[in-house]
XYZ file of C-alpha atoms in Angstrom:
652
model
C 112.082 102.918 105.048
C 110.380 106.432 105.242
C 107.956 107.907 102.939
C 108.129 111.746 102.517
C 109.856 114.288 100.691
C 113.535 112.825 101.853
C 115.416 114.887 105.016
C 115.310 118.292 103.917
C 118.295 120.882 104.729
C 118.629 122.777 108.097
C 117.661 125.822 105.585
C 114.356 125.266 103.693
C 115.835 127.879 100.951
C 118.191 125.361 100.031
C 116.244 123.179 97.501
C 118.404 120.046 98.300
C 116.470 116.529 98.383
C 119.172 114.983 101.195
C 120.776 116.327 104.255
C 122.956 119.436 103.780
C 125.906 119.382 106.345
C 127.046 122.829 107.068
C 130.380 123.371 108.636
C 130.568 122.020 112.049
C 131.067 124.976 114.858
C 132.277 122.559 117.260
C 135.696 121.844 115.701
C 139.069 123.134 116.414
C 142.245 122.839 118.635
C 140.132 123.255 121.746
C 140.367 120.958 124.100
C 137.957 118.334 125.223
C 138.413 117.532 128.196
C 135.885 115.213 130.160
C 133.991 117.265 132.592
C 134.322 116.523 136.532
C 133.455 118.458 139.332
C 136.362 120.088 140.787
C 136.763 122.991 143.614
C 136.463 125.094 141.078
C 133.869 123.423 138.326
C 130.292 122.875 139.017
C 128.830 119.453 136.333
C 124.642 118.861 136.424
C 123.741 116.199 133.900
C 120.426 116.909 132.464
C 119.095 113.075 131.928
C 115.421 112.109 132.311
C 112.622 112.741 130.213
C 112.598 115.405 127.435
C 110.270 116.487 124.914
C 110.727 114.979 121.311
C 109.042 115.053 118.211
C 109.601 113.670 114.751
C 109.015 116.187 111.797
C 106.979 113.845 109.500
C 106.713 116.670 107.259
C 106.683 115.844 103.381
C 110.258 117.691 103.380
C 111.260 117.041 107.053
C 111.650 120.518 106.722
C 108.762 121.657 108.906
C 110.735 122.298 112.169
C 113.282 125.001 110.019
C 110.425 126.532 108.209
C 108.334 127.503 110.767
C 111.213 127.706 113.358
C 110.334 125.471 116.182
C 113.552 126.810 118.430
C 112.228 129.777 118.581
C 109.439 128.939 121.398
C 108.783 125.845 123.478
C 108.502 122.731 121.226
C 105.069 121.671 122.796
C 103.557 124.588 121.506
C 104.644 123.724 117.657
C 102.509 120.623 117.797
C 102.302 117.065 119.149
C 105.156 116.319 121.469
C 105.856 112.929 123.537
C 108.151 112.100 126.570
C 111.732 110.795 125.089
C 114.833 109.693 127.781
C 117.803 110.778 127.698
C 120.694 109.155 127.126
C 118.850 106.235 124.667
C 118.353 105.757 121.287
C 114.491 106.673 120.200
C 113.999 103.925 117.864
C 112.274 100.831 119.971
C 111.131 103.322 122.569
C 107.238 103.785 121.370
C 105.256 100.987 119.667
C 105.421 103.536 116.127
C 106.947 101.465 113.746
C 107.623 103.989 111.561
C 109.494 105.511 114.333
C 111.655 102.682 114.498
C 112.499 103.575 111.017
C 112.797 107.093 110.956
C 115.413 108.804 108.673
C 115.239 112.964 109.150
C 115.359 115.510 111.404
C 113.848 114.746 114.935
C 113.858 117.645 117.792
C 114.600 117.500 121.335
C 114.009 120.110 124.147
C 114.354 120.325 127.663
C 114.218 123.434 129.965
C 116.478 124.010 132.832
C 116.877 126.292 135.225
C 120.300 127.621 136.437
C 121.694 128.431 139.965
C 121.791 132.201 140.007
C 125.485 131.777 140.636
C 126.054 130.578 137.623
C 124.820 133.888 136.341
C 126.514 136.866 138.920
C 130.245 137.773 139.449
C 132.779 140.188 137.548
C 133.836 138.057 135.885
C 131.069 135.578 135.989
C 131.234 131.939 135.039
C 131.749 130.201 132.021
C 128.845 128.055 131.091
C 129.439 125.281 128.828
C 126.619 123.290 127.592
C 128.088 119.473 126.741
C 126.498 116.572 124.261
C 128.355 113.138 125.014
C 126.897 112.766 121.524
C 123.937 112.610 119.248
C 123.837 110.856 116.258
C 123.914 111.334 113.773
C 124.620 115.670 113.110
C 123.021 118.079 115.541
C 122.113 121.545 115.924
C 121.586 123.171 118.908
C 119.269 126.380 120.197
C 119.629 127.646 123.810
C 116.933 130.182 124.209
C 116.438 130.204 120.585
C 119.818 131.178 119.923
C 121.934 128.747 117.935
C 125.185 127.762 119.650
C 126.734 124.690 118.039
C 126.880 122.289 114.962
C 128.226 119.067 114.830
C 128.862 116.275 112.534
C 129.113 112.733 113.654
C 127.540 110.694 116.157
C 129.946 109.115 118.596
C 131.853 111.756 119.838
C 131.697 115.171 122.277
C 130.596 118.317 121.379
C 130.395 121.100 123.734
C 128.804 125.182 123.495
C 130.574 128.038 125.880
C 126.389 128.947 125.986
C 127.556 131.986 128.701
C 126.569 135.114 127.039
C 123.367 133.483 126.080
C 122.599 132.548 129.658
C 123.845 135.394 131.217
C 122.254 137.701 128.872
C 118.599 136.472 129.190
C 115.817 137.140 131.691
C 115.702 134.950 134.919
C 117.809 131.586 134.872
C 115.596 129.478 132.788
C 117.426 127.907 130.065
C 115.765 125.934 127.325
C 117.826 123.414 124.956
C 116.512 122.677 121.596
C 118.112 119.970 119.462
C 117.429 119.301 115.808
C 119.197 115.467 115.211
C 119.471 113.933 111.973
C 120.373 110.504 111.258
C 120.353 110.698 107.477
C 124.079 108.851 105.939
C 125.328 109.937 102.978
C 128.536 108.285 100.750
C 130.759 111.372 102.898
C 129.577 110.569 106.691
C 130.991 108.385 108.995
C 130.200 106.205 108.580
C 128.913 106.240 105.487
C 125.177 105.650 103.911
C 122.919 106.652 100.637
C 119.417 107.075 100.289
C 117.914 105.482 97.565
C 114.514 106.622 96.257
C 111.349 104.091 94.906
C 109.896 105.719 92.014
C 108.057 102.672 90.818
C 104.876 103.674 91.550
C 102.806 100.284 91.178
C 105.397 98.956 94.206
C 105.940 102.331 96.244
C 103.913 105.058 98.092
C 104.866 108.458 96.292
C 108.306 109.970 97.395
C 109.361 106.272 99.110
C 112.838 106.129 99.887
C 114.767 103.494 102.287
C 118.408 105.045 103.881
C 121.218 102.216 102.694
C 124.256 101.260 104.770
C 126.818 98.902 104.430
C 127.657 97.701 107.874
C 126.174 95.204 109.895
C 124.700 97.047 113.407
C 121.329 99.046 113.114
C 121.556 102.707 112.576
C 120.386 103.373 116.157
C 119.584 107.318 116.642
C 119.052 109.901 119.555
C 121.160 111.266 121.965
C 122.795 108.531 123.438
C 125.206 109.584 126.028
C 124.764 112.025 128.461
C 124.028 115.738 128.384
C 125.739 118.108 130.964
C 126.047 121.907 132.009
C 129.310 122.711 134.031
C 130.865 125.800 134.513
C 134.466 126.875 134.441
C 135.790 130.123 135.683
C 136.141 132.894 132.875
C 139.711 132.071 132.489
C 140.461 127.957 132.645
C 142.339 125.096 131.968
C 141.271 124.161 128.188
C 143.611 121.210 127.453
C 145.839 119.072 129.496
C 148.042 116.608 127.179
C 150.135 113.299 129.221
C 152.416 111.110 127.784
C 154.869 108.837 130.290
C 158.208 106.776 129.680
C 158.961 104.367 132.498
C 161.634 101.785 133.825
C 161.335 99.767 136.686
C 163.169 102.500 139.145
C 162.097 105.663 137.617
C 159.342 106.520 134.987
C 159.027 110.612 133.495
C 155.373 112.269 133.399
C 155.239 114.804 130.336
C 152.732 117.484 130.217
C 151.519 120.608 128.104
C 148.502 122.267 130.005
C 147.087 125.248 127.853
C 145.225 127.734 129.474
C 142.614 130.125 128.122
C 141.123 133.609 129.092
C 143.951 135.330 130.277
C 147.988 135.748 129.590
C 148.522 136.778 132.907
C 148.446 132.994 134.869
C 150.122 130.748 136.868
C 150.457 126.801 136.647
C 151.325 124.131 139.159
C 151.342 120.555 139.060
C 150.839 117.700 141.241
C 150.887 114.109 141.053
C 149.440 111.860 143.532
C 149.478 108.123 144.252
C 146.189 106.331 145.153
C 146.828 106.664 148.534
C 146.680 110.689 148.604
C 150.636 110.827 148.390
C 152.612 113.797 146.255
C 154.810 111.597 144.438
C 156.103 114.726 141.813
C 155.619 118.542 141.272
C 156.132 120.808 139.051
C 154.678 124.250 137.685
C 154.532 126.053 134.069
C 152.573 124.975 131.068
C 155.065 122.813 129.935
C 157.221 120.238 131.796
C 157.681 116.362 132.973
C 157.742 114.953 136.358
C 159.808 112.472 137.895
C 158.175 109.379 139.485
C 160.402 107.272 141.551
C 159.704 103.048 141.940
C 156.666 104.206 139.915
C 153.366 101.830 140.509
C 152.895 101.221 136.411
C 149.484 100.778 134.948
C 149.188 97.132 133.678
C 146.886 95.556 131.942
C 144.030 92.839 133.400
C 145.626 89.806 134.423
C 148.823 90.928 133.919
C 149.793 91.910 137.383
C 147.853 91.446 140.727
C 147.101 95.340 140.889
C 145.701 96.188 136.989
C 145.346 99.379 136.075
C 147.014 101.634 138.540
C 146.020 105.166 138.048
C 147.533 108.343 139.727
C 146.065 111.679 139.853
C 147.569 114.657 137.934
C 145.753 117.772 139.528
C 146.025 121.160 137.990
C 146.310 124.553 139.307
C 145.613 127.431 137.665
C 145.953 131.447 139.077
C 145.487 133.939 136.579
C 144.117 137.652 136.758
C 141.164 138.618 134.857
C 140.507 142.492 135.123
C 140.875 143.260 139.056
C 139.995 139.171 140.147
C 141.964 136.940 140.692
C 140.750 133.366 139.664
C 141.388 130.102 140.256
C 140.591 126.831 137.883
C 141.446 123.324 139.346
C 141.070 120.187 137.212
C 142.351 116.540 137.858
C 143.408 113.962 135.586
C 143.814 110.427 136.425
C 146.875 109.612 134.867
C 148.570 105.908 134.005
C 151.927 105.052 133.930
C 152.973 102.645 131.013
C 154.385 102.515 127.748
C 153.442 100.686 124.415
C 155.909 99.567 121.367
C 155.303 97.234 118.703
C 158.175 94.625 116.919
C 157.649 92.570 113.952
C 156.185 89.829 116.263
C 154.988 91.417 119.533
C 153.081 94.068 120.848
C 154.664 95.193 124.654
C 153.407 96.959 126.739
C 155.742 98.520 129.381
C 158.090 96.220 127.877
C 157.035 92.802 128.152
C 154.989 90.568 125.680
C 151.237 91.687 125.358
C 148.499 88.530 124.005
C 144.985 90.543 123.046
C 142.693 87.686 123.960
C 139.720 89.934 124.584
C 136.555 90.384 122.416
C 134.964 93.386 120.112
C 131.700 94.544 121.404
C 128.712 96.855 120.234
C 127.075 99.849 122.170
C 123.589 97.964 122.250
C 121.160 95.914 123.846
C 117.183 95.928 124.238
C 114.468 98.833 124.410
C 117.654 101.880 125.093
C 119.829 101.010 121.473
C 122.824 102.503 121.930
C 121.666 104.761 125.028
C 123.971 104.773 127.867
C 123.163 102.746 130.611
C 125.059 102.236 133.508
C 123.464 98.663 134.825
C 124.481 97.089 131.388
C 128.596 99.353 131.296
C 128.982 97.281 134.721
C 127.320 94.325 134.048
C 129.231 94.098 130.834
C 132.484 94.621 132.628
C 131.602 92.147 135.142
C 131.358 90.049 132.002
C 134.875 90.269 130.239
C 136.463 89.706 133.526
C 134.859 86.381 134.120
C 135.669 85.946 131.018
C 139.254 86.442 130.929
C 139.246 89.130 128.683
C 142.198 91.119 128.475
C 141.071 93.719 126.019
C 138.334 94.646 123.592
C 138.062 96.576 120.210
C 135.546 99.784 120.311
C 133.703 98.176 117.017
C 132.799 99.982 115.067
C 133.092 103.625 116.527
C 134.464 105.239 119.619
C 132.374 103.783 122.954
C 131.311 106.481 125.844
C 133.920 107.952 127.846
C 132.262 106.386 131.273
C 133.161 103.047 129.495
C 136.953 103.964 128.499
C 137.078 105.570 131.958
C 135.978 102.043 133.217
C 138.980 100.458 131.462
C 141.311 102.960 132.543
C 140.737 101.649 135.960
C 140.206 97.885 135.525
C 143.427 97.357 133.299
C 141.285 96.173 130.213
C 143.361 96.997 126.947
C 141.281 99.213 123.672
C 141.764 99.397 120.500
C 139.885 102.471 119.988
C 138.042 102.659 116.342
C 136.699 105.287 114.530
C 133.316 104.843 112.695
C 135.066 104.646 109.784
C 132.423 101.549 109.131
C 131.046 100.697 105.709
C 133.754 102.545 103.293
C 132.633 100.576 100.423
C 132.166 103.092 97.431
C 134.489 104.515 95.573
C 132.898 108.079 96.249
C 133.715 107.177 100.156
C 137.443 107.620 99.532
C 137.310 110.791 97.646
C 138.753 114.290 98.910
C 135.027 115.394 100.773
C 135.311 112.283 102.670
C 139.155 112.517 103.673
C 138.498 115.763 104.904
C 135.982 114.569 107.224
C 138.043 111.459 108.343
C 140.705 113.342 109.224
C 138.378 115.704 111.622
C 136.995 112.897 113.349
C 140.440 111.401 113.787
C 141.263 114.607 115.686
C 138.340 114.500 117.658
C 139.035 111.004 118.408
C 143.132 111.393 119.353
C 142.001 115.075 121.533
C 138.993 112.928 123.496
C 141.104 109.616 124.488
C 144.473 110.693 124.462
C 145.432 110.840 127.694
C 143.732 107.273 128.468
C 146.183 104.768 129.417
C 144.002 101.759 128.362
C 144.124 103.085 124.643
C 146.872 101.029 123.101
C 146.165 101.842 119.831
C 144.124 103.621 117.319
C 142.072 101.923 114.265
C 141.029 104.192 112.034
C 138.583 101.919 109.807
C 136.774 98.657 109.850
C 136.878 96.149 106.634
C 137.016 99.581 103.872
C 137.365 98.340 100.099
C 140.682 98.316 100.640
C 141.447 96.916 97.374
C 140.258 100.145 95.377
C 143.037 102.035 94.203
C 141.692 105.274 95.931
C 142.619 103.418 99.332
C 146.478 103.871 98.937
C 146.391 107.317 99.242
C 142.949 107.572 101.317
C 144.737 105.545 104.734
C 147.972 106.723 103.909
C 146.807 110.342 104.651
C 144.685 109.584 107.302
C 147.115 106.775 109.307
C 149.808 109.786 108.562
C 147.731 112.124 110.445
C 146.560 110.397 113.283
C 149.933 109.482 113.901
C 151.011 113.072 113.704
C 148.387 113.731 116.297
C 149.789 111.370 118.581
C 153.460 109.597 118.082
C 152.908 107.565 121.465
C 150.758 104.847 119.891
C 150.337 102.454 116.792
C 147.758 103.037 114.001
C 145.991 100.194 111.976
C 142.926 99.751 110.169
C 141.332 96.540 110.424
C 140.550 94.498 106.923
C 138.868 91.631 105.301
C 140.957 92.420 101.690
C 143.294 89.787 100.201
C 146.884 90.249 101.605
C 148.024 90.751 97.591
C 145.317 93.506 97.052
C 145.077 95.680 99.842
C 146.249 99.034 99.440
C 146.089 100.450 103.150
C 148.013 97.762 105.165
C 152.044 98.801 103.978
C 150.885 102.283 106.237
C 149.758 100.291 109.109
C 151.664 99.177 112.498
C 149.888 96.147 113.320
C 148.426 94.066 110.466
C 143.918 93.554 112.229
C 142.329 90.839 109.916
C 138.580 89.446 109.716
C 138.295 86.354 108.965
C 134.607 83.830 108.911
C 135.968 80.618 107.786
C 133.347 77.694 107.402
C 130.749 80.874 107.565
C 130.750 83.232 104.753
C 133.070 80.829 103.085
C 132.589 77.229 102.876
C 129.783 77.641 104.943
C 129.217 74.300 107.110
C 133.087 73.301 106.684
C 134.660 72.845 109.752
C 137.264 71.111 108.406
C 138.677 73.842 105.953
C 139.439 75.823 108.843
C 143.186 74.914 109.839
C 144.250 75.343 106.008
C 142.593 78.551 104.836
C 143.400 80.216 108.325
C 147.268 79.276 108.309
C 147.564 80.016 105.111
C 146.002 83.537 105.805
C 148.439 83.891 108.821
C 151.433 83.151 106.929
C 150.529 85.099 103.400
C 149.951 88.203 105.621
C 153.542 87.560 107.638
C 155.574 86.986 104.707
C 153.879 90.047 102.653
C 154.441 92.913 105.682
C 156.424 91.168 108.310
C 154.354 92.989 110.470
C 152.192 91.791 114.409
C 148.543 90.367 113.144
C 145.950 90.387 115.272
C 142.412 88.343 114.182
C 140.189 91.114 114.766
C 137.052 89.154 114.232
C 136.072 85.427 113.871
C 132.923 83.656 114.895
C 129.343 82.268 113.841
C 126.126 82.598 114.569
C 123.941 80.603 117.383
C 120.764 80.684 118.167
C 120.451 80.376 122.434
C 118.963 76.866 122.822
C 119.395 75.439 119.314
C 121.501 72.294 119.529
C 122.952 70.003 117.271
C 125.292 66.600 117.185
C 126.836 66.947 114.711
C 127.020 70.295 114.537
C 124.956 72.121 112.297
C 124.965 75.933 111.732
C 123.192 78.255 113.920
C 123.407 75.760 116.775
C 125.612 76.108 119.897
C 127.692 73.212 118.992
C 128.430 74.640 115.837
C 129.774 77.734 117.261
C 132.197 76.016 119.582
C 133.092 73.947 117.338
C 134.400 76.689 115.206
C 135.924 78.158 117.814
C 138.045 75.397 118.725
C 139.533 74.604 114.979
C 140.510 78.342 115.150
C 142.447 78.094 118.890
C 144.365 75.466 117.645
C 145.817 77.571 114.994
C 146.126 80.345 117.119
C 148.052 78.582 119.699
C 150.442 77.479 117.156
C 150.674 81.035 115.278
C 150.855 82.652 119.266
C 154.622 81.286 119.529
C 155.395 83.175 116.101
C 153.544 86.677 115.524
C 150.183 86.687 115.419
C 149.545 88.504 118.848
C 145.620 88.605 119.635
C 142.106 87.026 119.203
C 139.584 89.243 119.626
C 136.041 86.919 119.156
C 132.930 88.553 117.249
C 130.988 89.187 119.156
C 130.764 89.728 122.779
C 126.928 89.792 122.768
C 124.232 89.458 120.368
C 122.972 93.144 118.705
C 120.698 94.415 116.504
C 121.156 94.655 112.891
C 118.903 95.791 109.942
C 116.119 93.453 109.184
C 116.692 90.866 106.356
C 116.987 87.052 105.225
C 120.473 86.245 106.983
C 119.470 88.402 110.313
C 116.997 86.415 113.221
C 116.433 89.758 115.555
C 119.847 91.085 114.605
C 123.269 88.947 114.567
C 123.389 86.549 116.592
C 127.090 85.649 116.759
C 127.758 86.546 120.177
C 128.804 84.565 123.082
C 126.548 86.042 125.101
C 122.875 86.929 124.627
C 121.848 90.065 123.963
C 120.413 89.827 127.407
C 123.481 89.287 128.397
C 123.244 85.068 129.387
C 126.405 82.963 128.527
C 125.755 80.801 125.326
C 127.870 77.089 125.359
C 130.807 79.092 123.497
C 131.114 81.424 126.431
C 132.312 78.628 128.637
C 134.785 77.348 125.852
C 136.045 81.073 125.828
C 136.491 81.384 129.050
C 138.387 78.158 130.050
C 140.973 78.940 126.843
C 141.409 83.174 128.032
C 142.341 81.664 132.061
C 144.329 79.169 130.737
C 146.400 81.810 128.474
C 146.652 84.219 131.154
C 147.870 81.741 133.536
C 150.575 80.822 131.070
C 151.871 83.707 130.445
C 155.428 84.213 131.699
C 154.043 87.850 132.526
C 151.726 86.776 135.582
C 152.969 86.842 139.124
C 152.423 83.347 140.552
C 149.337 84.780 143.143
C 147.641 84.563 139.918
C 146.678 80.644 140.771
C 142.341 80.700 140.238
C 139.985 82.335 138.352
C 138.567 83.314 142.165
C 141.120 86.099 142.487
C 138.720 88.268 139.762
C 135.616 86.950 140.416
C-alpha cells in the first residue's frame, strides 16, 4: 500500500496517473553474452554500498522534475546506504519502504583505470545490470544510456563515448527503478486506487498482483563494467548432435566493429586438450569419443563441460586488434516422444523441485552463501532438476547447473496472466521480447532442457489460443534445439494453450485447495488428471507443482493441515501414483516448494508460504527426509546409472 499521487511517468509533462513505459533501448539482435575476463576483456563488479533514495513525492515524480541525474544524488536530498545486489524492501526498519510502489534512485560513483580511457582505438566500455526490477533507467554522468523493461533479465550500455568524453575517469551511475505492474508487464499487476475517504488517506492506492511470491524490488543481481576492444565478439551461438563415437559442435560467432576480421576456433577438454578447430564465423567441429554432458546422477562424471575459446583479428583504422572470449560448452542432446523426455538418448525422470530467488533480509538479492548452500541442498536431496519458478534465475545460478549436471526448465515471468487485458496485442508484444531476451541469455546452456514460457495463465479464455500459440511459435523459432511448454492449472477440456505445447507441465494441490484435509481423494482425482490429460494430447506430463503447507515444528497424529505429518502424508499418496504413472508417461515430479518464501501479507499466508521442504532458513522439514529417500531410491533404479552409483556418499 502507498499513499501519494500514484508512480508518475519518467516525463512529468506526461499527465499519466501510472507508470509510462517508453520503448526499451536495450533491445535488439545484440548479443548478450555473460561477461568474463578474458586476455582481452577487463570485468569490475561494482557491489557494496550505494546511495538510494525513495521519491515519496505526491507524484513520485520529484526525481524527473527537478532532475536528480544531473548532479550527485546526495545533494538532491536525504540519501541512505543501499547494497547491491539485494532487494531494498526488508533492508531498513521503514515499513512503508517495505511497501513501496514508484520510482526509487540509485547512484554510485566509480572511477576508471585510465586505460580504459587512452588508445586509437580505445576501449569499449560497457556498463552491465544483471537486472533491476522492475523497469530502469540509467544516467552515466548525467547522460542517459539505457532503458529497460522487465526485471529478471540483462541489460547492458556501450557507456564509451560518455566515459571517454568526460573530464578525469570518474564515472557516476544513476538509476531510476520502478516496480509499479501494470495488466501489460511481466508479469503482470494493476493499481487500484481507495477513494473512500472515511476508510483511506487521500490519493491511497495498493499495487495488485496475482501470483503468489512478494513483489521484491532493487537491483538484485550484480552490476559490472568490462571492456571489449573497439571491434569484438558480440554473439557466439552452440548447438551439438552427438553419438557415442563422434558428436558435431555447431557455431555462428558474429563479430562487430569491423568487416575486415579473422575467426578461429578452439575446443578444449577439461584437461587443457584441443579436441577440434576450426576458423570463420560459421562452422561445426568434430569431437571424437566425445565426454557428453549428463545430467546429476545420471553418470559418475555430471555435467561435463568443454571450453569453446574464440579468436578474433580484425583491423580497425591502422591497429590491429584482438578480442578473445571463451564459452564453456556441453555436449548433449534433448528429444521428446509421446512418453519420454531423453536426453542424449536415453530416458530422462525430472524428480527435482521448483524454487524461488528468496530468503531473509536480501529478497531476491544475489547471494552467493545461499546459490551454494542451496546447491549443496538439491544434491543431498537427490534432485535431478529444478524449474526457474516463476522467472528466469541469475546466470551465476544456471552457470552452477551447467557444471553440476542439474537439469532447468527455464521460465519466463510470464506469472499471474489472469485478465483478459493480459492476453491482448500490447502484452504479446512484450512476451515475445522477453522470450528473446530469455532464448539470446541461456541459449548456449547445456542444463536448459527446455523453455516454459508461462506459469498457471487463464488458459481457458479464448484469447489464450492465439496468445501461446504466437508466443510458443516464436520461441521455438528462436531456438529449434529444445521443447516449449507452459505450465497450467486449467481443466484438460478447457485449456486453449496446451495443443501448442511439447510437454504437457500441470499444477495440481489435491486435499489442499481442493478437498482440503482429504487425504484420501488423492489417488482418484490425481489418476484421473493423469489419464484425462494423456488421452486428450498424447503428449509427456510432468507435475510441475504439488505440495502443502507446514509449519516447522507443528505436529500432528493424525495428520492435520499445516503440520509436518500432514505434508508427508500428502506426499506419499501422490508417489504412489507417480510410481505407477512413471512406467507409462508422466515423466517428472517437481515438489512446491524447495524452501519456504515470502508472499504478500494476508489470511492464508503465516510469513509467506510455507510449503517448502525446507525452511526458509534453509533447515530440512520431516518431508525433506521423505523426499530424499524416494529421489535416491529413483536414481538408483534407473537403468541409466552406472553401477558405482551404490550410496548416497558418492554426492555428499
Amino acid at each position: 500500500a502507498a499513499s501519494g499521487g500514484g508512480p508518475a511517468g519518467p516525463c512529468p509533462l506526461l499527465p499519466l496517473p501510472l507508470l509510462l513505459f517508453l520503448p526499451g533501448l536495450a533491445a535488439g539482435p545484440a548479443g548478450m553474452l555473460q561477461p568474463r575476463e578474458t586476455p582481452s576483456r577487463e570485468r569490475r563488479e561494482l557491489g557494496g554500498l550505494w546511495s538510494f533514495r525513495a521519491d515519496l513525492s505526491p507524484g513520485r515524480d520529484a526525481g524527473f522534475a527537478q532532475r536528480w541525474y544531473r548532479r550527485p544524488l546526495r545533494q538532491t536530498g536525504p540519501v541512505i546506504d543501499m547494497p547491491v545486489p539485494a532487494s531494498f524492501n526488508d533492508i531498513t526498519q521503514d515499513p512503508s519502504l517495505e511497501n513501496y510502489i514508484g520510482w526509487v534512485w540509485y547512484e554510485k560513483e566509480v572511477l576508471l583505470p585510465q586505460r580504459w580511457l587512452q588508445g586509437d582505438p580505445a576501449p569499449r566500455v560497457v556498463l552491465r545490470f544483471g537486472s533491476a526490477h522492475y523497469y530502469s533507467i540509467v544516467w552515466v554522468n548525467g547522460v542517459q544510456v539505457v532503458e529497460h523493461e522487465g526485471g529478471h533479465l540483462p541489460f547492458e550500455a556501450d557507456i564509451s563515448s560518455v566515459v571517454q568524453g568526460s573530464p578525469g575517469t570518474l564515472c557516476r551511475i544513476t538509476v531510476a527503478l520502478n516496480n509499479t505492474l501494470t495488466p501489460h508487464t511481466l508479469p503482470p499487476g494493476s493499481i487500484q486506487y481507495m477513494t473512500d475517504k472515511s476508510r483511506y488517506p487521500k490519493n491511497y492506492f495498493v499495487q495488485n498482483i496475482r501470483f503468489d511470491f512478494f513483489n521484491y524490488a532493487g537491483i538484485h543481481r550484480p552490476v559490472v563494467l568490462y571492456t571489449t576492444p573497439a571491434a569484438y565478439i558480440d554473439d557466439i551461438t552452440v548447438t551439438t548432435t552427438s553419438s557415442d563415437s563422434v558428436a558435431m559442435v555447431q557455431y555462428q560467432v558474429s563479430v562487430v566493429g569491423s568487416t575486415a576480421y579473422s575467426l578461429s576456433l578452439s575446443l578444449c577438454d577439461q584437461e587443457g586438450k584441443v579436441v577440434a578447430a576450426g576458423d570463420g564465423p560459421v562452422g561445426e567441429l568434430k569431437v571424437l569419443n566425445p565426454n557428453l554432458w549428463w545430467p546429476y546422477l545420471m553418470h559418475e562424471n555430471p555435467g561435463y563441460l568443454y571450453s569453446l575459446e574464440v579468436k578474433m583479428q580484425a583491423q580497425v583504422g591502422g591497429a590491429l586488434l584482438e578480442d578473445v572470449y571463451t564459452l564453456p560448452v556441453g555436449i548433449r542432446t534433448v528429444h521428446v516422444t509421446s512418453t519420454q523426455f531423453l536426453i542424449n538418448g536415453r530416458p530422462f525422470y525430472f524428480h527435482g523441485v521448483n524454487k524461488h530467488e528468496d530468503a531473509d533480509i536480501r529478497g531476491k538479492g544475489l547471494d552467493w552463501p545461499l546459490i551454494v548452500k542451496d546447491f549443496n541442498l538439491l544434491r543431498w536431496l537427490g534432485a535431478n532438476s529444478f524449474r526457474t519458478s516463476h522467472y528466469p534465475y541469475a546466470e551465476e545460478i544456471m552457470e552452477l547447473c551447467d557444471a553440476y549436471g542439474i537439469v532447468v526448465i527455464d521460465e519466463s515471468p510470464g506469472v499471474g496472466i489472469k485478465l483478459p487485458e493480459s492476453f491482448g496485442n500490447k502484452s504479446l508484444q512484450h512476451h515475445l521480447a522477453v522470450m528473446e531476451e530469455l532464448v539470446r541469455r541461456d541459449k548456449n546452456r547445456p542444463s536448459v532442457v527446455m523453455w516454459s514460457v508461462a506459469n498457471e495463465p487463464a488458459s481457458e479464455l479464448p484469447p489464450a489460443a492465439h496468445y501461446f500459440k504466437t508466443v510458443i511459435a516464436h520461441t521455438k523459432a528462436l531456438d529449434p534445439s529444445r521443447p516449449v511448454t507452459f505450465v497450467t492449472d486449467a481443466n484438460y477440456a478447457l485449456d486453449h494453450g496446451a495443443p501448442y505445447v511439447d510437454v504437457i507441465c500441470v499444477n495440481s494441490y489435491f486435499s489442499w485447495y481442493h478437498d482440503p484435509g482429504h487425504l484420501e481423494v488423492i489417488p482418484l482425482q490425481l489418476t484421473a488428471q493423469f489419464e484425462n490429460w494423456y488421452k486428450t494430447y498424447q503428449k509427456p506430463i510432468i507435475q510441475s507443482e504439488y505440495g502443502a503447507d507446514s509449519v516447522p515444528g507443528l505436529h500432528s497424529d493424525p495428520p492435520m493441515m499445516f503440520s509436518e505429518e500432514y505434508q508427508q502424508a500428502m506426499l506419499r499418496q501422490y508417489h504412489s501414483v507417480f510410481d505407477k504413472k512413471r512406467k507409462e508417461y508422466v515423466i517428472g515430479e517437481l515438489i512446491w516448494n524447495f524452501a519456504d518464501f515470502m508472499t504478500n501479507q494476508g489470511t492464508t499466508r503465516v510469513l509467506g508460504n510455507k510449503k517448502g521442504i525446507f525452511t526458509r532458513q534453509r533447515q530440512p522439514k520431516a518431508a525433506a527426509f521423505v523426499l530424499r529417500d524416494r529421489y535416491w531410491r529413483i536414481a538408483n533404479e534407473s537403468s541409466c546409472l552406472p553401477p558405482v552409483i551404490t550410496s548416497h556418499s558418492l554426492f555428499l
